Coordinates of C-alpha atoms in Angstrom, one line a residue:
X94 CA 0.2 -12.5 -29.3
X95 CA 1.9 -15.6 -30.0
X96 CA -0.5 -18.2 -31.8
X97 CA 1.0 -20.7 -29.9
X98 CA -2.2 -22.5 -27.8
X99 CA -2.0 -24.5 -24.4
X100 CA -4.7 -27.0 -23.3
X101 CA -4.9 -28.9 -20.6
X102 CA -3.9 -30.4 -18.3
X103 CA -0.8 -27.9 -19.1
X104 CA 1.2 -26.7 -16.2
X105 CA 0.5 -22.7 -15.9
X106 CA 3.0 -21.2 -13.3
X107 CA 2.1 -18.0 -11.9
X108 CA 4.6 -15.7 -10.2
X109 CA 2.7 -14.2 -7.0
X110 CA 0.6 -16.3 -4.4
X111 CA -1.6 -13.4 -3.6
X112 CA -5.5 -13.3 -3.7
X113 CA -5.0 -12.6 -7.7
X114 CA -3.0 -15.4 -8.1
X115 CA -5.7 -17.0 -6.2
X116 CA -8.1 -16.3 -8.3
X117 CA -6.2 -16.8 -11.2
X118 CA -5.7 -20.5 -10.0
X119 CA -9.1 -20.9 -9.3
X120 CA -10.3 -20.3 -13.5
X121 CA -7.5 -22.4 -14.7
X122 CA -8.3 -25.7 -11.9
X123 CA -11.8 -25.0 -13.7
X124 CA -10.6 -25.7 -16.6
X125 CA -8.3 -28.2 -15.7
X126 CA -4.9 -26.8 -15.8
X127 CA -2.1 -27.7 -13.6
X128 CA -1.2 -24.8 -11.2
X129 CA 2.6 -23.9 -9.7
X130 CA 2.6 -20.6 -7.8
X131 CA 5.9 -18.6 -6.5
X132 CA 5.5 -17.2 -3.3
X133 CA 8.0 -16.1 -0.4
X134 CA 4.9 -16.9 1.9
X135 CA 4.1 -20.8 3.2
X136 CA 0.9 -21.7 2.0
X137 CA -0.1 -18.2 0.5
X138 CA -3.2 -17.6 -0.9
X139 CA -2.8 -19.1 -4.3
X140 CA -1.2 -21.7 -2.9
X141 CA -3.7 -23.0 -1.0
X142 CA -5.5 -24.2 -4.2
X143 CA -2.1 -24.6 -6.4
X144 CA -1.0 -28.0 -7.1
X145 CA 2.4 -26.7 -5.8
X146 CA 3.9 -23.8 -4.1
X147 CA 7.2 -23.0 -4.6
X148 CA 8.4 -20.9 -1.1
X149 CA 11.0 -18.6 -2.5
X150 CA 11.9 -14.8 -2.6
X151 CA 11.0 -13.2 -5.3
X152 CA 14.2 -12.1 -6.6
X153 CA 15.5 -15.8 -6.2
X154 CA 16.7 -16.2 -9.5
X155 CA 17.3 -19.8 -9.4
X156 CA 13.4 -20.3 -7.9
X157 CA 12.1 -18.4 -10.7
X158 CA 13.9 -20.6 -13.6
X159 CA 12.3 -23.8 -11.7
X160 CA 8.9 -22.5 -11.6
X161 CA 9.5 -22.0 -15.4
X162 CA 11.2 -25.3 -16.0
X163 CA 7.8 -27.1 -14.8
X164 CA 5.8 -24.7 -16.3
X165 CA 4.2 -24.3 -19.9
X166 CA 3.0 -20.9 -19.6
X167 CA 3.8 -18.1 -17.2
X168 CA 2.1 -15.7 -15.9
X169 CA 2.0 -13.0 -12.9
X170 CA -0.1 -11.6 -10.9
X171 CA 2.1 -8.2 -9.6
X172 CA 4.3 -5.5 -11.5
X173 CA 7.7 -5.9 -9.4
X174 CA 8.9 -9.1 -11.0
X175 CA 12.7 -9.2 -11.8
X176 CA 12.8 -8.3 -16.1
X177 CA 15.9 -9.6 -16.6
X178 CA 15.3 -13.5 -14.9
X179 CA 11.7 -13.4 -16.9
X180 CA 13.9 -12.8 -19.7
X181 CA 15.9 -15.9 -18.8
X182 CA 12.8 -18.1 -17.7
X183 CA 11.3 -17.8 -21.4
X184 CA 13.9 -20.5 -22.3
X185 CA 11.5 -22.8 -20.2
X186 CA 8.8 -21.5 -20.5
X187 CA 6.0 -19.2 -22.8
X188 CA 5.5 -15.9 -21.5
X189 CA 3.2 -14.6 -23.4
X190 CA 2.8 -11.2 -21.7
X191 CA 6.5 -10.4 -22.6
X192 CA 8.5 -8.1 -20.5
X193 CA 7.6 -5.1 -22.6
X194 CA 3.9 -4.8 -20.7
X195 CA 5.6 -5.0 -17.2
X196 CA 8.6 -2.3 -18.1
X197 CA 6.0 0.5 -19.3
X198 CA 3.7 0.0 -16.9
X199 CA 5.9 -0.2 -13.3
X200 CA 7.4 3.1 -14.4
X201 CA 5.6 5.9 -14.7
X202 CA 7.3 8.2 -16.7
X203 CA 7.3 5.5 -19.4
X204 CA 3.3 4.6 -19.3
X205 CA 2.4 8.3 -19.2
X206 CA 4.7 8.7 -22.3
X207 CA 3.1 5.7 -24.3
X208 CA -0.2 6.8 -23.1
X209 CA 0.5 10.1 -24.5
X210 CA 2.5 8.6 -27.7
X211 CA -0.5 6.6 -28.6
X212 CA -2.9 9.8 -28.5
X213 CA -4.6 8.8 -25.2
X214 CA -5.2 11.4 -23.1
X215 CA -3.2 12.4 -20.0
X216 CA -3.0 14.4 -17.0
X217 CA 0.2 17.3 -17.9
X218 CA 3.2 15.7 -16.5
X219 CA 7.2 15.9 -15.8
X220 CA 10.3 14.1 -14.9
X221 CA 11.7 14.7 -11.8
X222 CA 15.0 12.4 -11.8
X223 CA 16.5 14.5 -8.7
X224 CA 15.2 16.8 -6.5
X225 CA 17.0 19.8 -8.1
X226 CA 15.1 18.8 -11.4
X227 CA 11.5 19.8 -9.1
X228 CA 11.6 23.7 -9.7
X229 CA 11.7 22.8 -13.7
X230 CA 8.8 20.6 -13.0
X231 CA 6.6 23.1 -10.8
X232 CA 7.4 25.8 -13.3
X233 CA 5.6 23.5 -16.4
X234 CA 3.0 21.7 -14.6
X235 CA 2.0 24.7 -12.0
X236 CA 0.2 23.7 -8.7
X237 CA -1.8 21.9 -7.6
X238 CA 0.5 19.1 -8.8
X239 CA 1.6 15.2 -7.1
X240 CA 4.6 14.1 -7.2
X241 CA 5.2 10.5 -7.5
X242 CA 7.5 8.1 -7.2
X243 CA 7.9 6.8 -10.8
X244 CA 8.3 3.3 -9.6
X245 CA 6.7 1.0 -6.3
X246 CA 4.0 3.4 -5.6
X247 CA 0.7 1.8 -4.9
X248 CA -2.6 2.5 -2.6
X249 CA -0.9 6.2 -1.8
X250 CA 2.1 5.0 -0.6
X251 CA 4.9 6.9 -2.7
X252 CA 3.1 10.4 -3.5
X253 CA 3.0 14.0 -2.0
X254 CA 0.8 16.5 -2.6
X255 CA 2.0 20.2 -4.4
X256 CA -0.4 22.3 -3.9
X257 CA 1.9 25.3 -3.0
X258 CA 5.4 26.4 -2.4
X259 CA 4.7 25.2 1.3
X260 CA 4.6 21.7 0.2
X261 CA 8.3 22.0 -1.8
X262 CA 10.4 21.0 1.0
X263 CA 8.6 17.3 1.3
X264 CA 8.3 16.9 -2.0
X265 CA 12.3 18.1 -2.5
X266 CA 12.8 15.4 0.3
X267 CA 11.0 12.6 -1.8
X268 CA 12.8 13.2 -5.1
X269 CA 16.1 13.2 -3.5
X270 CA 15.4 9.2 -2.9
X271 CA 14.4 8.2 -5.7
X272 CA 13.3 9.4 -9.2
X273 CA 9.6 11.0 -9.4
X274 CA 7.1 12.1 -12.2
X275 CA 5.2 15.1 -11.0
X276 CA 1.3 15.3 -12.3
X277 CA -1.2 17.8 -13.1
X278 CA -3.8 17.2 -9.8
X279 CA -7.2 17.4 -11.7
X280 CA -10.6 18.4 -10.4
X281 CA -12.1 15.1 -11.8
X282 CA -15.5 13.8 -10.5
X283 CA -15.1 10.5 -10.8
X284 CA -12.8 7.3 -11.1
X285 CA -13.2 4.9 -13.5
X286 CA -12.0 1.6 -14.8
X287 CA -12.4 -1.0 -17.3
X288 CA -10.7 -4.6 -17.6
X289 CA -9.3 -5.3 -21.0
X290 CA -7.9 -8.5 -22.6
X291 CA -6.9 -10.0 -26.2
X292 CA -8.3 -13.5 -27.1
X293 CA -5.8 -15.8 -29.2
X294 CA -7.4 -14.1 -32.0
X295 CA -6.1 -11.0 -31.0
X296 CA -9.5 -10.1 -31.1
X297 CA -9.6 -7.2 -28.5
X298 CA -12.5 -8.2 -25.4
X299 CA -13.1 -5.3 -23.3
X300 CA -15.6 -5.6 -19.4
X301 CA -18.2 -2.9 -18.6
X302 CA -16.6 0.5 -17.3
X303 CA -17.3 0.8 -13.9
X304 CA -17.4 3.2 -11.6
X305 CA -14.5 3.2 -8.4
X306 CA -15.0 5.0 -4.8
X307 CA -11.9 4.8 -2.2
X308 CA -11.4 5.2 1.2
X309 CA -7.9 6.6 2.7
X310 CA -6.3 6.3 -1.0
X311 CA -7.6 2.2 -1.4
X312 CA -10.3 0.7 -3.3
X313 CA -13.2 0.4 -1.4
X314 CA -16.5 -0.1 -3.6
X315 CA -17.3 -1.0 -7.4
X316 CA -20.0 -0.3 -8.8
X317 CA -20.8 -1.8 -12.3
X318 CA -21.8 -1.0 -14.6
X319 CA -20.7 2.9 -13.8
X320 CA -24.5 4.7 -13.6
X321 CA -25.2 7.5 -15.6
X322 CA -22.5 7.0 -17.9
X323 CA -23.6 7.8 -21.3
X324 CA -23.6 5.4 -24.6
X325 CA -21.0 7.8 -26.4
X326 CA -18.5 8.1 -23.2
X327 CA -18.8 4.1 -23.0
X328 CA -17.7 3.5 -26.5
X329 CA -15.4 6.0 -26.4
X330 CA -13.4 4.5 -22.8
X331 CA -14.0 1.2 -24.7
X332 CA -12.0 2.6 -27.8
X333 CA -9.3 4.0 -25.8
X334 CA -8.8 0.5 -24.3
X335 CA -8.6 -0.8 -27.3
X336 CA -6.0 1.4 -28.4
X337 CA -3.7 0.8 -25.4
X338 CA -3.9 -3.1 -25.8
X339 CA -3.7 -2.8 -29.2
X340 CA -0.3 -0.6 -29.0
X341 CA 1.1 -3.2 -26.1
X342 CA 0.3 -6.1 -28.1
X343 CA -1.6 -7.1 -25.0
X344 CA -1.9 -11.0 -23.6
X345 CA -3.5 -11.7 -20.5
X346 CA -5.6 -8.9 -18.7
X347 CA -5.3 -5.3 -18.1
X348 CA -6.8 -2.5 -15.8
X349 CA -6.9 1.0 -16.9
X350 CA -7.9 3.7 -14.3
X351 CA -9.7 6.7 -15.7
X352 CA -10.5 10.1 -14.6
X353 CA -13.9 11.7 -15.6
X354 CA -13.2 15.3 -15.3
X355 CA -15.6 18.2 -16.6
X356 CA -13.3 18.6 -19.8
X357 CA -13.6 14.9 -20.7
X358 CA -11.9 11.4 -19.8
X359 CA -8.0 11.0 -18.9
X360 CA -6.2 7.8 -18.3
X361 CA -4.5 7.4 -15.1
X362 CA -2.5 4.6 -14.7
X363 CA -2.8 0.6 -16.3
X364 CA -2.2 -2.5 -14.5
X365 CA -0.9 -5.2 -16.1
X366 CA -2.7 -8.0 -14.9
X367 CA -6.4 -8.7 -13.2
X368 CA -7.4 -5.8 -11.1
X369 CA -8.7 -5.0 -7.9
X370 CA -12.0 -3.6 -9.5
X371 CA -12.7 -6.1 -11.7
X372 CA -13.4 -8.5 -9.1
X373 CA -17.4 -8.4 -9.8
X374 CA -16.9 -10.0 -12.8
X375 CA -16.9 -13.6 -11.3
X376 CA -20.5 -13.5 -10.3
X377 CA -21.7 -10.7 -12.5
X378 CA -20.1 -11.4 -15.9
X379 CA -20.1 -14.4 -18.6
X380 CA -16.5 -14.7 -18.0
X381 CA -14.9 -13.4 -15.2
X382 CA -11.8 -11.5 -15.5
X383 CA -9.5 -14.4 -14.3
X384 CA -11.2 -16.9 -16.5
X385 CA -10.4 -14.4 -19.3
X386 CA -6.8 -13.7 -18.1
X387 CA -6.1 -17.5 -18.5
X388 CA -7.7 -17.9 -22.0
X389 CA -5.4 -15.1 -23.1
X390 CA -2.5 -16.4 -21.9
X391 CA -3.3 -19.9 -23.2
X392 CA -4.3 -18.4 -26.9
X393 CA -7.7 -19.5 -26.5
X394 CA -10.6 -17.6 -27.7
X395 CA -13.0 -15.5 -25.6
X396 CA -16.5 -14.4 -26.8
X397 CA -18.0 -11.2 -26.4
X398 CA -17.9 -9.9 -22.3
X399 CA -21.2 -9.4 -21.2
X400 CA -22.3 -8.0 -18.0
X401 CA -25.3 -10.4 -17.0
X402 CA -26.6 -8.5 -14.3
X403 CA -25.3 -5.1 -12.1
X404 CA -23.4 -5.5 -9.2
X405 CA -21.4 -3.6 -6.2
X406 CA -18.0 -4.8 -4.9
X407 CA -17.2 -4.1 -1.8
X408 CA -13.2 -4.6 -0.4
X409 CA -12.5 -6.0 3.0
X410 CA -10.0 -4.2 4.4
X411 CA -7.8 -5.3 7.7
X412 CA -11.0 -5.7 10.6
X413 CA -13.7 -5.1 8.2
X414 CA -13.3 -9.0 7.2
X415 CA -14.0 -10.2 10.6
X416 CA -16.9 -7.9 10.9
X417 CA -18.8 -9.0 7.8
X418 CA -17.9 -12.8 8.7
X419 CA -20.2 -11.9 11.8
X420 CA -22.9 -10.0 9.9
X421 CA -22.7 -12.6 6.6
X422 CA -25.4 -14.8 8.2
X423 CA -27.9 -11.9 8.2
X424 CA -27.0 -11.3 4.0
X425 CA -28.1 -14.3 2.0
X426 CA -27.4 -12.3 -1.2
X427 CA -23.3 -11.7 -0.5
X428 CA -21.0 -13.8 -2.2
X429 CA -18.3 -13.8 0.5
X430 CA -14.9 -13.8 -0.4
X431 CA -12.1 -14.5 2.1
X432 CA -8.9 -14.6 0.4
X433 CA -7.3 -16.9 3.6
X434 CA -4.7 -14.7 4.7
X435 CA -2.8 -15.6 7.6
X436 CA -2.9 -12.2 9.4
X437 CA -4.9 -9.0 9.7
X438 CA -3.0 -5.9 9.3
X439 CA -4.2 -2.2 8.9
X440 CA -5.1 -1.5 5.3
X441 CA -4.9 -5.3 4.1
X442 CA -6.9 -6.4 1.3
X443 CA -8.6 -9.6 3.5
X444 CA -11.1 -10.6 1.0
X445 CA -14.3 -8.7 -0.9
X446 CA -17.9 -9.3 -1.1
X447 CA -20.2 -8.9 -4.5
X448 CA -24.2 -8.4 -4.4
X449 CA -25.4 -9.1 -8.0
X450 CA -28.8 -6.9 -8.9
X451 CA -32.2 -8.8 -8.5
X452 CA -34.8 -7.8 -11.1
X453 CA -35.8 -4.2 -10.8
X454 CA -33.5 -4.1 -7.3
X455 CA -31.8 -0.1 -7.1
X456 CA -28.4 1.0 -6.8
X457 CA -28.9 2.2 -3.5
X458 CA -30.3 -0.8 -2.2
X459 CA -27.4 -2.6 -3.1
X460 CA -25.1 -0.3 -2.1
X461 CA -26.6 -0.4 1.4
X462 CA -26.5 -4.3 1.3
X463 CA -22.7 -3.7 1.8
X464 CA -22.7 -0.2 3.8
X465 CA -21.9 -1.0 7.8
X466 CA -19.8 0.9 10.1
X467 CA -16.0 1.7 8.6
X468 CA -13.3 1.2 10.2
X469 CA -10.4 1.6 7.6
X470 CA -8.2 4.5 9.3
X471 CA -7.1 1.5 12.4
X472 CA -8.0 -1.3 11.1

């Protein structure tokens, strides 16, 4: 990380107006930094409390070199950002994330093979570049096996399930649009994550590991810290983060999903910015994961991470926000999150809510504080 430091009021622009960027935006106005977001979207959910919005396509070249040109520091808040005009916009502006982080870790094939390279341990895998490479592929890995698309994929969208020769014609179908990595499915028990960040030090900061359960392929409750997760398994995840930002050179924050499986922990996939399951870190944390993201980028320095008190996220998906607006009066104890989306659609992250642990208060009690009715399959 470069050593290079920015205070405020510096102007951080942030590539992505969604509730990330939001939050994001929120920890830097904290701290008194300018905000300018980039978002095809009028008055998108970071730019509701950005200084400015730029209202541009992504893959507007010319957008993207103005956001840097009135920006100190750059930053984004999703992987499908155009390498070669970030490459271009670092004549404006510091990007101290690089492009390296975003070019291993949209494509699949190439984070599995640093993972792998760095001695982390992976799920068996293989490139499937067309579909006539796929028999080569079934032959290594075996079934039950997923095939992926190695780049675009996210919340299930991009994957098919190998579990016999049955399931060759839809997968042939799938790797004859687009190149795929096919994957080892393992019998693991659990998912789990941890946020991790380098200070301006380059002193490596990792978050609690925490334990993720989904609904229909999409995160749908955090629990942190992850129960009966022992001392040894902890420092060990906690190692293995430190490995992978160590080996990226890491700035700003980064998610790792983990498998626990009965033989021991595999990495799954990193994100390359805040993530989805760190969002309990804003009430339950010391710093939250945004407020953290920021200081890295910036080349500030970032104490210890300490989890004050445990917590439960909850995602509200599509519906669900509208029906725990109605129910919020009745849970004193939510911190309510709506990230101000103009529209509800099926699936849609809409906003979260975290219940922070009262002394002595169980796992199940807060669990049920966010438990009502599901209705993620329509919604």
């Amino acid at each position: 990380m470069s050593k290079q430091c920015f205070l405020p009021p510096a102007t951080i622009g942030i590539v992505g107006g969604g509730q990330l960027g939001q939050m994001m935006a929120l920890a830097a106005k904290a701290m008194g930094y300018r905000i300018l977001v980039l978002d095809p979207t009028p008055n998108a959910p970071a730019g509701q409390v950005a200084d400015e919005q730029i209202v541009a396509a992504y893959d507007d070249t010319a957008a993207l070199l103005r956001l840097a040109q009135a920006s100190d520091v750059l930053t984004y808040e999703f992987e499908n950002v155009d390498l070669t005009t970030l490459r271009q916009a670092q004549q404006y502006a510091a990007l101290p994330q690089g492009t390296e982080l975003l070019a291993i870790s949209r494509d699949r094939i190439r984070e599995k093979t640093f993972l792998a390279d760095n001695g982390l341990p992976v799920t068996p895998f293989a490139s499937v570049p067309t579909a006539a490479a796929l028999p080569a592929a079934i032959a290594r890995i075996g079934y039950p096996a997923i095939l992926k698309t190695t780049t675009g994929g996210y919340d299930g969208h991009g994957q098919q399930d190998v579990n016999s020769a049955a399931d060759l014609p839809a997968a042939a179908a799938l790797a004859a649009k687009t190149p795929c990595i096919l994957e080892k499915r393992q019998a693991y028990t659990r998912e789990l994550s941890i946020m991790v960040t380098r200070d301006g030090n380059g002193t490596v900061r990792c978050f609690p590991v925490v334990e993720n359960r989904h609904a229909h392929h999409i995160l749908h409750t955090t629990i942190a810290p992850a129960p009966r997760l022992g001392v040894d398994k902890q420092a060990a995840i906690q190692a293995m983060a430190a490995r992978v930002a160590n080996g990226l050179h890491l700035a700003g924050v980064l998610g790792i999903e983990l498998f626990e499986t009965p033989a021991g922990i595999l990495v799954n996939e990193l994100a390359p910015r805040p993530h989805n399951s760190g969002h309990y870190s804003i009430e339950a944390c010391n710093f939250s994961q945004f407020a953290a993201h920021i200081l890295s980028i910036c080349g500030l320095p970032i104490p210890p991470i300490t989890l004050r008190k445990p917590a439960v996220m909850r995602n509200l998906l599509g519906t669900d926000l509208t029906t725990a607006m109605t129910l919020w009066p009745a849970h004193p104890e939510w911190h309510f999150h709506d990230y101000g989306k103009a529209e509800i659609r099926p699936g849609r992250k809409m906003g979260h809510i975290t219940v922070v642990a009262e002394e002595k208060q169980s796992l199940a009690n807060l669990l049920a504080s966010v438990t009502w009715e599901d209705n993620t399959t329509n919604d």
